[in-house]
XYZ file of N, CA and C in Angstrom:
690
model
N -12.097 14.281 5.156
C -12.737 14.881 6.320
C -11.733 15.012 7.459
N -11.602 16.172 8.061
C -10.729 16.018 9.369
C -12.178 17.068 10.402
N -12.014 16.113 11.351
C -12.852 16.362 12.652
C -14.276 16.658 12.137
N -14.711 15.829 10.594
C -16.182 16.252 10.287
C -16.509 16.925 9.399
N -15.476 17.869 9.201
C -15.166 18.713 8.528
C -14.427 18.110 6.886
N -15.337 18.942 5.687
C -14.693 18.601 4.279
C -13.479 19.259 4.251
N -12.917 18.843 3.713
C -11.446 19.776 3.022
C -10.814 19.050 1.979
N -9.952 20.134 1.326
C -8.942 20.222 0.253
C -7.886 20.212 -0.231
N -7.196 19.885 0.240
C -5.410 20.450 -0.366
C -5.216 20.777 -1.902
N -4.725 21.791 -2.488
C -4.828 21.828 -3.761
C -3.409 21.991 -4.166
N -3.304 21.867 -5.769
C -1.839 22.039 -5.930
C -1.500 23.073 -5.411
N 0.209 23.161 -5.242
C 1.095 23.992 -4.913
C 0.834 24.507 -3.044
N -0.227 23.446 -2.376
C -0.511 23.765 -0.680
C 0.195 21.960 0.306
N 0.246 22.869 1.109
C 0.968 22.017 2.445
C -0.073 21.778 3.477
N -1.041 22.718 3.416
C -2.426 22.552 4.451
C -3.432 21.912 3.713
N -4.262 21.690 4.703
C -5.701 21.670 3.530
C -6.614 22.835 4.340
N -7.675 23.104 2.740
C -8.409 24.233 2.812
C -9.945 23.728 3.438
N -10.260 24.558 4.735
C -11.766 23.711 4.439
C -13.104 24.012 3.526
N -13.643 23.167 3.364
C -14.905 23.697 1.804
C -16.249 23.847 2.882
N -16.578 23.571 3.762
C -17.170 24.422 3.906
C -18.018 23.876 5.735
N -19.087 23.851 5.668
C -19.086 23.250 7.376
C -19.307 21.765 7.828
N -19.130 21.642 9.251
C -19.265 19.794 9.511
C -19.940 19.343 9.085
N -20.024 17.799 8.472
C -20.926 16.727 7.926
C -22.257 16.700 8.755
N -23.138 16.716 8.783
C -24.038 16.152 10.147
C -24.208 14.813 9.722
N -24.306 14.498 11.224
C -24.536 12.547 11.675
C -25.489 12.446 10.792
N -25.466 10.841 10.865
C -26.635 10.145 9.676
C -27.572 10.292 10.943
N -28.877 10.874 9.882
C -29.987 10.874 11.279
C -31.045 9.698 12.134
N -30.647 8.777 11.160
C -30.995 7.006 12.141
C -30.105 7.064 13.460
N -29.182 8.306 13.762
C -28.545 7.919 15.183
C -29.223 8.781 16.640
N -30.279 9.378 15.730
C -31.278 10.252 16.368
C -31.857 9.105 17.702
N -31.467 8.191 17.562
C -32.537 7.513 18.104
C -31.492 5.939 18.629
N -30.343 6.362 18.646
C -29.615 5.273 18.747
C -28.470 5.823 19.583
N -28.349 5.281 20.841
C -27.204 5.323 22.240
C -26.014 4.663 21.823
N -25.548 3.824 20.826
C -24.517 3.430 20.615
C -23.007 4.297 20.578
N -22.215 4.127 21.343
C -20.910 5.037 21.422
C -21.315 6.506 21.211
N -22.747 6.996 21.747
C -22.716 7.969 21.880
C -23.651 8.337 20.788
N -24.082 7.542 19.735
C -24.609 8.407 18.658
C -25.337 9.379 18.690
N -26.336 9.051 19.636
C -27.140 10.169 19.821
C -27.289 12.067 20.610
N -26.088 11.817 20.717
C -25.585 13.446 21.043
C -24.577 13.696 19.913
N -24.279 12.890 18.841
C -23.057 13.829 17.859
C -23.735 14.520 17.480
N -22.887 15.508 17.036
C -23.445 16.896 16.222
C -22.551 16.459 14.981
N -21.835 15.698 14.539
C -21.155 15.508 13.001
C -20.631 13.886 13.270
N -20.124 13.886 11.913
C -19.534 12.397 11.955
C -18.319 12.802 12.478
N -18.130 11.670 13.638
C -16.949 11.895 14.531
C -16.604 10.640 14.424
N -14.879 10.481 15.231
C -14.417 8.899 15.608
C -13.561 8.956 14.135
N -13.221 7.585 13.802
C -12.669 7.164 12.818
C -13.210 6.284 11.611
N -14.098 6.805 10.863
C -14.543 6.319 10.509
C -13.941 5.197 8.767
N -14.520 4.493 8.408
C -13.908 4.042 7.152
C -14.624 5.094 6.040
N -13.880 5.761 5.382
C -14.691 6.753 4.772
C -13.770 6.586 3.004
N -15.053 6.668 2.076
C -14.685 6.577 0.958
C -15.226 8.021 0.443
N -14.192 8.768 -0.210
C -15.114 10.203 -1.018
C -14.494 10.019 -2.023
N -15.227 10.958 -3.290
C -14.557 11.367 -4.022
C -15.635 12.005 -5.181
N -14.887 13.168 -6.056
C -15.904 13.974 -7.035
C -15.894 13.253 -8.277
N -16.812 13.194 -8.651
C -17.080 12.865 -10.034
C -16.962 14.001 -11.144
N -17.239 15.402 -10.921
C -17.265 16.499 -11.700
C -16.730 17.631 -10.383
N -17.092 18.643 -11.100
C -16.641 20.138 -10.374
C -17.260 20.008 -9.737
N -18.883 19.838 -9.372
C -19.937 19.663 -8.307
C -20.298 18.700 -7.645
N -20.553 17.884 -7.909
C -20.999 16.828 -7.865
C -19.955 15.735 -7.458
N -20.502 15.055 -5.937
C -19.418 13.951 -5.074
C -19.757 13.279 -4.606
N -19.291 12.215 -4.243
C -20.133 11.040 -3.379
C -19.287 10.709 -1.623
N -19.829 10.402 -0.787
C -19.203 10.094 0.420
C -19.653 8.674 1.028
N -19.342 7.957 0.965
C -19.527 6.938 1.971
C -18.662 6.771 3.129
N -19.624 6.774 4.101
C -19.063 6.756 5.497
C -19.244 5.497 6.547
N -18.662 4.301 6.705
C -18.754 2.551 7.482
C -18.341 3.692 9.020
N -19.042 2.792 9.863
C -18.506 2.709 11.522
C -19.216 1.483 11.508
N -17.955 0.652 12.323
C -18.134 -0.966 12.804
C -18.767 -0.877 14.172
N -19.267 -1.789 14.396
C -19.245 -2.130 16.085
C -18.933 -3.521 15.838
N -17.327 -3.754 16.550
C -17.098 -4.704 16.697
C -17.685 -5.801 16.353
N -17.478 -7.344 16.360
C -17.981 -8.504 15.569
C -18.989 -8.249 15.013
N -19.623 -7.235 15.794
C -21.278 -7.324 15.191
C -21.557 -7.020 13.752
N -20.520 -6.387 13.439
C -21.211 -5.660 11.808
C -20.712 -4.436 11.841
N -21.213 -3.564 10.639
C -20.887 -2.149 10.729
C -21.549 -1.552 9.212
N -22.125 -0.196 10.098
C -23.278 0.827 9.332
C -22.541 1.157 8.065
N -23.269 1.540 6.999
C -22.868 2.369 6.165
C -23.434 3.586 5.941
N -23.115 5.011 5.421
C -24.190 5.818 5.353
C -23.724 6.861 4.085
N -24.711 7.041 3.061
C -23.716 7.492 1.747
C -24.271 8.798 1.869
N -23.229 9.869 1.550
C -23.946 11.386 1.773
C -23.198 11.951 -0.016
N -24.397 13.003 -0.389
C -23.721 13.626 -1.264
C -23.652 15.238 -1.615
N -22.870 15.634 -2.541
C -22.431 16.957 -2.636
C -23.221 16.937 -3.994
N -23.611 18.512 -4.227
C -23.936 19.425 -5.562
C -23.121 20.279 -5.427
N -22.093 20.787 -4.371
C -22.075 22.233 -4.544
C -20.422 22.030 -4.565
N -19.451 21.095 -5.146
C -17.856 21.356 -4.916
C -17.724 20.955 -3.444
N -18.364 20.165 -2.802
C -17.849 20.050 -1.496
C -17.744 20.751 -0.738
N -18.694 21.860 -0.656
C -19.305 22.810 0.496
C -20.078 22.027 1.544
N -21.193 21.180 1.149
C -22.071 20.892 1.796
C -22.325 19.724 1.730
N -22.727 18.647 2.181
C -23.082 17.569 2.309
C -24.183 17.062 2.650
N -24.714 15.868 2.316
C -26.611 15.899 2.781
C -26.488 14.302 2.283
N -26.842 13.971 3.481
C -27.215 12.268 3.508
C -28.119 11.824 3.102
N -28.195 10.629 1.777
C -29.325 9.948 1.176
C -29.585 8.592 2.083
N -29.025 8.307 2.714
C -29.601 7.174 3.452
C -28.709 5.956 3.726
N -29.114 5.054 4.909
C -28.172 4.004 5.409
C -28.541 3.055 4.503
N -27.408 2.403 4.113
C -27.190 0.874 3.279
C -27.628 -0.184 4.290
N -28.823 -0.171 4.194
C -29.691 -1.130 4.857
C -28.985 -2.767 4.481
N -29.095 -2.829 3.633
C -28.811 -4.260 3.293
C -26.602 -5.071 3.472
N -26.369 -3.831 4.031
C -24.654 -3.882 4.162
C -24.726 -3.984 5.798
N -24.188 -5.590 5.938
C -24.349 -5.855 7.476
C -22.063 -5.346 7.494
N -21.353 -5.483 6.665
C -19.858 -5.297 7.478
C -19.463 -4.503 5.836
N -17.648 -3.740 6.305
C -16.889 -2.865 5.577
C -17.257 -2.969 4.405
N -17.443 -1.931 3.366
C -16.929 -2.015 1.831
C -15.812 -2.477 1.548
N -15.763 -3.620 0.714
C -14.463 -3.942 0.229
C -13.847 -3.025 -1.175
N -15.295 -2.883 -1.726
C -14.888 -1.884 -2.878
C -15.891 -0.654 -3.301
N -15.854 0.719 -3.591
C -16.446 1.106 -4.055
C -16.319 2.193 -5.488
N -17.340 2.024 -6.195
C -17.200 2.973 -7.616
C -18.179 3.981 -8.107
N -17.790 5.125 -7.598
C -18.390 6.538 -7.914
C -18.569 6.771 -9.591
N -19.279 6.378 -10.365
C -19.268 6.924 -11.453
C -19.675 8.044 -11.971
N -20.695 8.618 -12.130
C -21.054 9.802 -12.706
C -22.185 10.408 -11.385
N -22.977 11.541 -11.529
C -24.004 12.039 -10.768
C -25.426 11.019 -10.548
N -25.320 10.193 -11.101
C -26.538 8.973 -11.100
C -25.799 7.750 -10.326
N -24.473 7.078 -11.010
C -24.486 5.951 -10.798
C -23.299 5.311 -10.101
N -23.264 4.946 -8.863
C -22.296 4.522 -8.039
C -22.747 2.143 -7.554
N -22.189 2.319 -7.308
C -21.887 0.841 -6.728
C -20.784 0.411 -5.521
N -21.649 -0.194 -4.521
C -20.734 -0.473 -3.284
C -20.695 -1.876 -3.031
N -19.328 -2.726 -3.024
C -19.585 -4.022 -3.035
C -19.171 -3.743 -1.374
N -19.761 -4.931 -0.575
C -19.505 -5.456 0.825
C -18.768 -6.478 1.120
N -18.021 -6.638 1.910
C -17.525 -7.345 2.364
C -17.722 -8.928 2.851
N -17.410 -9.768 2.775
C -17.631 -11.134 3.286
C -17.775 -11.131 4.628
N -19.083 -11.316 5.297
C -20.004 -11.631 6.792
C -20.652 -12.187 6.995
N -22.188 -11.311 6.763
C -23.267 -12.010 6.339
C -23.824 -11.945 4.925
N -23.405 -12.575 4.206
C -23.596 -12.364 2.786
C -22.448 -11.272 2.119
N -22.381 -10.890 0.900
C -21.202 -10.167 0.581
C -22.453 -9.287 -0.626
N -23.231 -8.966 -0.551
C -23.981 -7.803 -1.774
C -23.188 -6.714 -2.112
N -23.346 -6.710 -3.004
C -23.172 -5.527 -4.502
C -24.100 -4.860 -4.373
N -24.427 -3.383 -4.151
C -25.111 -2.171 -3.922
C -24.822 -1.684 -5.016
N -26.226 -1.603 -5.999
C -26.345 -0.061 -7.345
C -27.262 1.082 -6.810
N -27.065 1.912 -7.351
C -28.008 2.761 -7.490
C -28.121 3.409 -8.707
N -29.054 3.544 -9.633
C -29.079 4.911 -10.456
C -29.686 5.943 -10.490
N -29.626 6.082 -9.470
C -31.114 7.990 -8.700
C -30.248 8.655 -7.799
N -28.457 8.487 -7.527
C -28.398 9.631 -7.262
C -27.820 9.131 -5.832
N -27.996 7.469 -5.664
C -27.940 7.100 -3.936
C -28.882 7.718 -3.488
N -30.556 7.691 -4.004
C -31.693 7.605 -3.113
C -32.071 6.142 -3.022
N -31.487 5.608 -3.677
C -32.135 4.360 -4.024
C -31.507 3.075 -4.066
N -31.362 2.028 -2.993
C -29.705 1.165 -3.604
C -30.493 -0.152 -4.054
N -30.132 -0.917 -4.687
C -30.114 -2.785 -5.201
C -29.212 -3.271 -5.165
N -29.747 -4.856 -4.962
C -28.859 -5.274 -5.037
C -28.537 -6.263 -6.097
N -27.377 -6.167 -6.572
C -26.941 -6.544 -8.153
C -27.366 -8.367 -7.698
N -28.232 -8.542 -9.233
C -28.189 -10.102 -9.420
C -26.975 -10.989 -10.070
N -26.194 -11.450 -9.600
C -24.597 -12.026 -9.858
C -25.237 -13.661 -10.138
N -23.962 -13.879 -11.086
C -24.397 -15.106 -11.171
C -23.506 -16.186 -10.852
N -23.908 -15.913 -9.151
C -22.746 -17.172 -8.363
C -23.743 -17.769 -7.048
N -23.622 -19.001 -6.599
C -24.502 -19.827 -5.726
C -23.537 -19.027 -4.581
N -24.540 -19.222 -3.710
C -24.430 -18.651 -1.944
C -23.550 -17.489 -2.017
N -23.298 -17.351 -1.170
C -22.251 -15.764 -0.520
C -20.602 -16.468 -0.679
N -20.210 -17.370 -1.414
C -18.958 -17.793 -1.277
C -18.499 -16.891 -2.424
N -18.292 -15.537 -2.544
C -17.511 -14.632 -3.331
C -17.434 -13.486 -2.617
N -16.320 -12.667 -2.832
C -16.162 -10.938 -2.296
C -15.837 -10.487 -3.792
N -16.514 -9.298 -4.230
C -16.181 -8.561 -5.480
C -14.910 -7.529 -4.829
N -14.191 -7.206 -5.546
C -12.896 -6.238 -4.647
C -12.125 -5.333 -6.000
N -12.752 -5.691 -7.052
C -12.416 -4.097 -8.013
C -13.845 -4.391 -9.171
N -14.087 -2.877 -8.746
C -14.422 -2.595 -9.909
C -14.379 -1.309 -10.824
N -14.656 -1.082 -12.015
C -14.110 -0.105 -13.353
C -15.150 -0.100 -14.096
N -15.106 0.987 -14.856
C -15.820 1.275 -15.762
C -15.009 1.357 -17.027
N -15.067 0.955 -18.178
C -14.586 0.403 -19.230
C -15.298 1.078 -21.015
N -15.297 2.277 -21.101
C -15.936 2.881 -21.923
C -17.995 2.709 -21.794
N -18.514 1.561 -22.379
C -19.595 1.865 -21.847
C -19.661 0.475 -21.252
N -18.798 -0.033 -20.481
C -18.501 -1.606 -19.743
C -18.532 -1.302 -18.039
N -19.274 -1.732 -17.462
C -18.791 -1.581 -16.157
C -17.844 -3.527 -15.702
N -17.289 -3.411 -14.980
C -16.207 -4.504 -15.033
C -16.163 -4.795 -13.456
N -16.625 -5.913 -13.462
C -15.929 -6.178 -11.677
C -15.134 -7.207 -11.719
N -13.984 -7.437 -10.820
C -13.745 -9.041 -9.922
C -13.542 -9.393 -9.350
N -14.172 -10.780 -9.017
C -14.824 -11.379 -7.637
C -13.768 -12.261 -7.197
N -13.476 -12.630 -6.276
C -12.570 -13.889 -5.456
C -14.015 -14.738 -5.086
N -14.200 -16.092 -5.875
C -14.975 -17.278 -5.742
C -14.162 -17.898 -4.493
N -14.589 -18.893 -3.191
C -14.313 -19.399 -2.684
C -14.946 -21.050 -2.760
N -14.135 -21.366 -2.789
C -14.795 -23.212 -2.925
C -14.502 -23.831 -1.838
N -14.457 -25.276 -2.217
C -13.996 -26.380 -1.250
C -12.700 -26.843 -2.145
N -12.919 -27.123 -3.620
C -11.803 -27.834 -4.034
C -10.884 -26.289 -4.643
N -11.190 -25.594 -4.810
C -10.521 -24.279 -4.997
C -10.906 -22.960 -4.900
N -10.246 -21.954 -5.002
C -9.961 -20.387 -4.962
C -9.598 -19.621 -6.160
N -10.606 -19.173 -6.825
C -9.889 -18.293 -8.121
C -10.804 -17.142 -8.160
N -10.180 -16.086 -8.810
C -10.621 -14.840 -9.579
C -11.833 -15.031 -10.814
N -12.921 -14.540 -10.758
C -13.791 -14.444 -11.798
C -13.989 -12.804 -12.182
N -14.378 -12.817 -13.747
C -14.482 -11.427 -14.106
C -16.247 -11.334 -14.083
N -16.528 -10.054 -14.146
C -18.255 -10.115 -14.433
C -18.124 -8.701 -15.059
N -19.327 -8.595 -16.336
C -19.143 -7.636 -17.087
C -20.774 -6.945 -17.080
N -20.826 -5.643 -17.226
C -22.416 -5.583 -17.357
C -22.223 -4.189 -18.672
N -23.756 -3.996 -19.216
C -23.436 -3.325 -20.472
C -24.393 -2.220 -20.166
N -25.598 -2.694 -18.995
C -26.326 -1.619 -18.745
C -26.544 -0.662 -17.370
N -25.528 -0.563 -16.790
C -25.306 0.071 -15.372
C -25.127 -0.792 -14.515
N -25.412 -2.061 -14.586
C -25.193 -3.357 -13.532
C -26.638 -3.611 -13.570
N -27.676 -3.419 -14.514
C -29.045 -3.818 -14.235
C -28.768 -5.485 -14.344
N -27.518 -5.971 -15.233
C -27.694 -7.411 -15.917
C -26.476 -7.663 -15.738
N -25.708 -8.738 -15.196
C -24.381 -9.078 -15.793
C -23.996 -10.615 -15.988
N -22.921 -10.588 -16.859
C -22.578 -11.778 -17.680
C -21.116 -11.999 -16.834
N -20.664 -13.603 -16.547
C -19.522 -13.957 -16.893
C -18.839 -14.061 -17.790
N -17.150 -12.943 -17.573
C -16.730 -13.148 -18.970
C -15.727 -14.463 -18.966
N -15.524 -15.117 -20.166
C -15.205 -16.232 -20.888
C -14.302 -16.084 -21.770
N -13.842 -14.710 -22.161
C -13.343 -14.618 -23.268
C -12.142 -15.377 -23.167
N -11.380 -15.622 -24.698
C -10.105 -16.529 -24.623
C -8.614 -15.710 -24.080
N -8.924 -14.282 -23.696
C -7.414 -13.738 -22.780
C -7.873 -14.180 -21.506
N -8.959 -15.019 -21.098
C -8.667 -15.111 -19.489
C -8.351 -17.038 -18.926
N -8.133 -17.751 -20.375
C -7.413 -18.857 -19.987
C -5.981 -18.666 -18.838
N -6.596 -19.617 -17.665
C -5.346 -19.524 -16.666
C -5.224 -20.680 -15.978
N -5.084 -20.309 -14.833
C -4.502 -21.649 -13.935
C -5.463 -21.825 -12.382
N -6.224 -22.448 -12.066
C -6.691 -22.034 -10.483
C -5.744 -22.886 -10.201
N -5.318 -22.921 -8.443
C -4.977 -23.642 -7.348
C -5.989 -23.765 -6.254
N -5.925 -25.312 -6.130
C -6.672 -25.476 -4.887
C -6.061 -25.278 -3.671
N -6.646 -26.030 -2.543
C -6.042 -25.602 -1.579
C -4.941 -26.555 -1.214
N -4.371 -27.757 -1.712
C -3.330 -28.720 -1.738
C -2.435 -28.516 -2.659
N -2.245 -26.858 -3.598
C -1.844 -26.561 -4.483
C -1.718 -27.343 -5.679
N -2.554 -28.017 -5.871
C -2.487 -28.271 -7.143
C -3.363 -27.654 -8.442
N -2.711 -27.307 -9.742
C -3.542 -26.757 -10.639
C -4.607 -27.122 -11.441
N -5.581 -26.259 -11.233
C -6.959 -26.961 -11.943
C -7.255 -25.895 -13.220
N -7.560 -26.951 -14.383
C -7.469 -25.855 -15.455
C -8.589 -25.264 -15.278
N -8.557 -24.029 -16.311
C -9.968 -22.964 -16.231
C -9.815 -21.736 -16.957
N -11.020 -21.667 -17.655
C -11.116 -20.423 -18.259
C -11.489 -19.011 -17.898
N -11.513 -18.822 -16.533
C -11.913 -17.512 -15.792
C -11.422 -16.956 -15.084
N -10.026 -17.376 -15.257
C -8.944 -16.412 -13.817
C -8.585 -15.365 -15.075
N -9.072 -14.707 -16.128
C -9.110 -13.204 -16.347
C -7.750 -12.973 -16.293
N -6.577 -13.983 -16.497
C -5.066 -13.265 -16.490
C -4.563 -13.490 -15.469
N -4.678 -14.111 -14.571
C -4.373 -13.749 -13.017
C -3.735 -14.749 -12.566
N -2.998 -15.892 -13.364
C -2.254 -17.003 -12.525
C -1.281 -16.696 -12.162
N -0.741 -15.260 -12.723
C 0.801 -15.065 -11.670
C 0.239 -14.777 -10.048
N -0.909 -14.299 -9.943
C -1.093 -13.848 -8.548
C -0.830 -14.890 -7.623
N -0.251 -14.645 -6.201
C -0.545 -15.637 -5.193
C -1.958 -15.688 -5.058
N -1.921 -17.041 -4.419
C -3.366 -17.450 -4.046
C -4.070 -16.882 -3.680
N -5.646 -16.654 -3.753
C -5.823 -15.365 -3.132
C -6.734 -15.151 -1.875
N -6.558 -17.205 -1.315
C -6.941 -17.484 -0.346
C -5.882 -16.768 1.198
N -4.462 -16.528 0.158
C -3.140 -16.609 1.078
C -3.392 -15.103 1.510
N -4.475 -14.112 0.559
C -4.501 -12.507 1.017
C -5.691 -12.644 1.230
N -6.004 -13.378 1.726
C -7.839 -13.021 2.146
C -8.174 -11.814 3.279
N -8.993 -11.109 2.913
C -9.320 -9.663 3.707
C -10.705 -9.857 3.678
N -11.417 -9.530 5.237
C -13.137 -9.678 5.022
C -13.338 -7.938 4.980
N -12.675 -7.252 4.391
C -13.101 -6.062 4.124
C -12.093 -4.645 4.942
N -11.340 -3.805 3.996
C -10.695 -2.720 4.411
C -11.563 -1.626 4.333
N -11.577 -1.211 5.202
C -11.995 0.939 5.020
C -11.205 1.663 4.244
N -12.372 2.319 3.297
C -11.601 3.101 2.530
C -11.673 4.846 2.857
N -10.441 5.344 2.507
C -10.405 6.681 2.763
C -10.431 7.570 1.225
N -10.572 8.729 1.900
C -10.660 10.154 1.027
C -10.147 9.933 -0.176
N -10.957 10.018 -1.332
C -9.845 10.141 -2.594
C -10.030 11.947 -3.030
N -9.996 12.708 -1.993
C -9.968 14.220 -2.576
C -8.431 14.652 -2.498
């Protein structure tokens, strides 16, 4: 998006092309004075914005604006037409701060994990983003951020950074039916190493490969904005 506006760069260009006219504001700002919302005529400012197409037609947009400590909106809009037009399905009610990760899969099924705030939820939908849930994980309290996830032939794949008291490690989570259900995986390639926080190693079967990584208390992020993947 530049100034609201979709666009393109395609091979063999130095500009980008625009596809077609400004985004309009999410319309919950109809009614909301915050930095102005209620006189934009498009999404303006800087927003954390994730796009990207799934097919020739068919695209997804998520668009975060923070307000400071407090939190920050999400609002997912989508395309039928190649990124002519855009049309908002609705605010991620249940996403109080940034996406840490998100995954556009096909014309049905996307997933937005949140950031560590107030709680850290996993957002599904399979209608299209009329509709979001939130994924049942199988970890006690909000002490995790999910921060990739993939789709894996018919596997969807996430993983989470667990936070403890006596340690910090990587867990994998696997689901087989869109994220209606998911399992911790266990398998024997993810024997590794955790570190606590006095560095010492605690054995374990769920760092998924990952003991070369630094700690991943030492890169802790409560959530980046993501931009354009067009």
């Amino acid at each position: 998006l530049l100034d609201g506006v979709p666009v393109a760069r395609y091979a063999g260009e130095t500009g980008w092309t625009p596809l077609g006219p400004a985004v309009a504001p999410p319309r919950e700002w109809e009614y909301e004075d915050l930095a102005g919302r209620d006189t934009a005529t498009t999404l303006f400012g800087e927003p954390g914005i994730s796009m990207q197409m799934v097919d020739a037609q068919n695209g997804w947009l998520a668009a975060t604006y923070g307000h400071g400590v407090g939190g920050a909106d999400t609002y997912v809009y989508r395309t039928h037409d190649g990124g002519g037009t855009w049309t908002e399905t609705g605010q991620l009610l249940q996403a109080a701060w940034w996406p840490s990760k998100t995954a556009f899969f096909d014309n049905e099924h996307a997933i937005i994990s949140i950031g560590r705030f107030n709680g850290s939820p996993v957002l599904i939908t399979h209608d299209g983003g009329e509709t979001w849930n939130r994924a049942d994980l199988p970890f006690y309290g909000d002490t995790w951020e999910v921060w990739d996830i993939r789709r894996l032939g018919t596997q969807i794949v996430m993983t989470a950074t667990v936070f403890g008291d006596a340690y910090t490690g990587d867990e994998t989570l696997i689901s087989y039916d869109w994220g209606k259900t998911w399992l911790l995986d266990r398998g024997e390639y993810q024997v590794g190493l955790r570190q606590n926080r006095d560095g010492k190693k605690i054995p374990s079967k769920s760092l998924c490969g990952r003991a070369a990584r630094k700690p991943p208390w030492s890169r802790y992020r409560i959530g980046t904005p993501l931009f354009p993947a067009l």
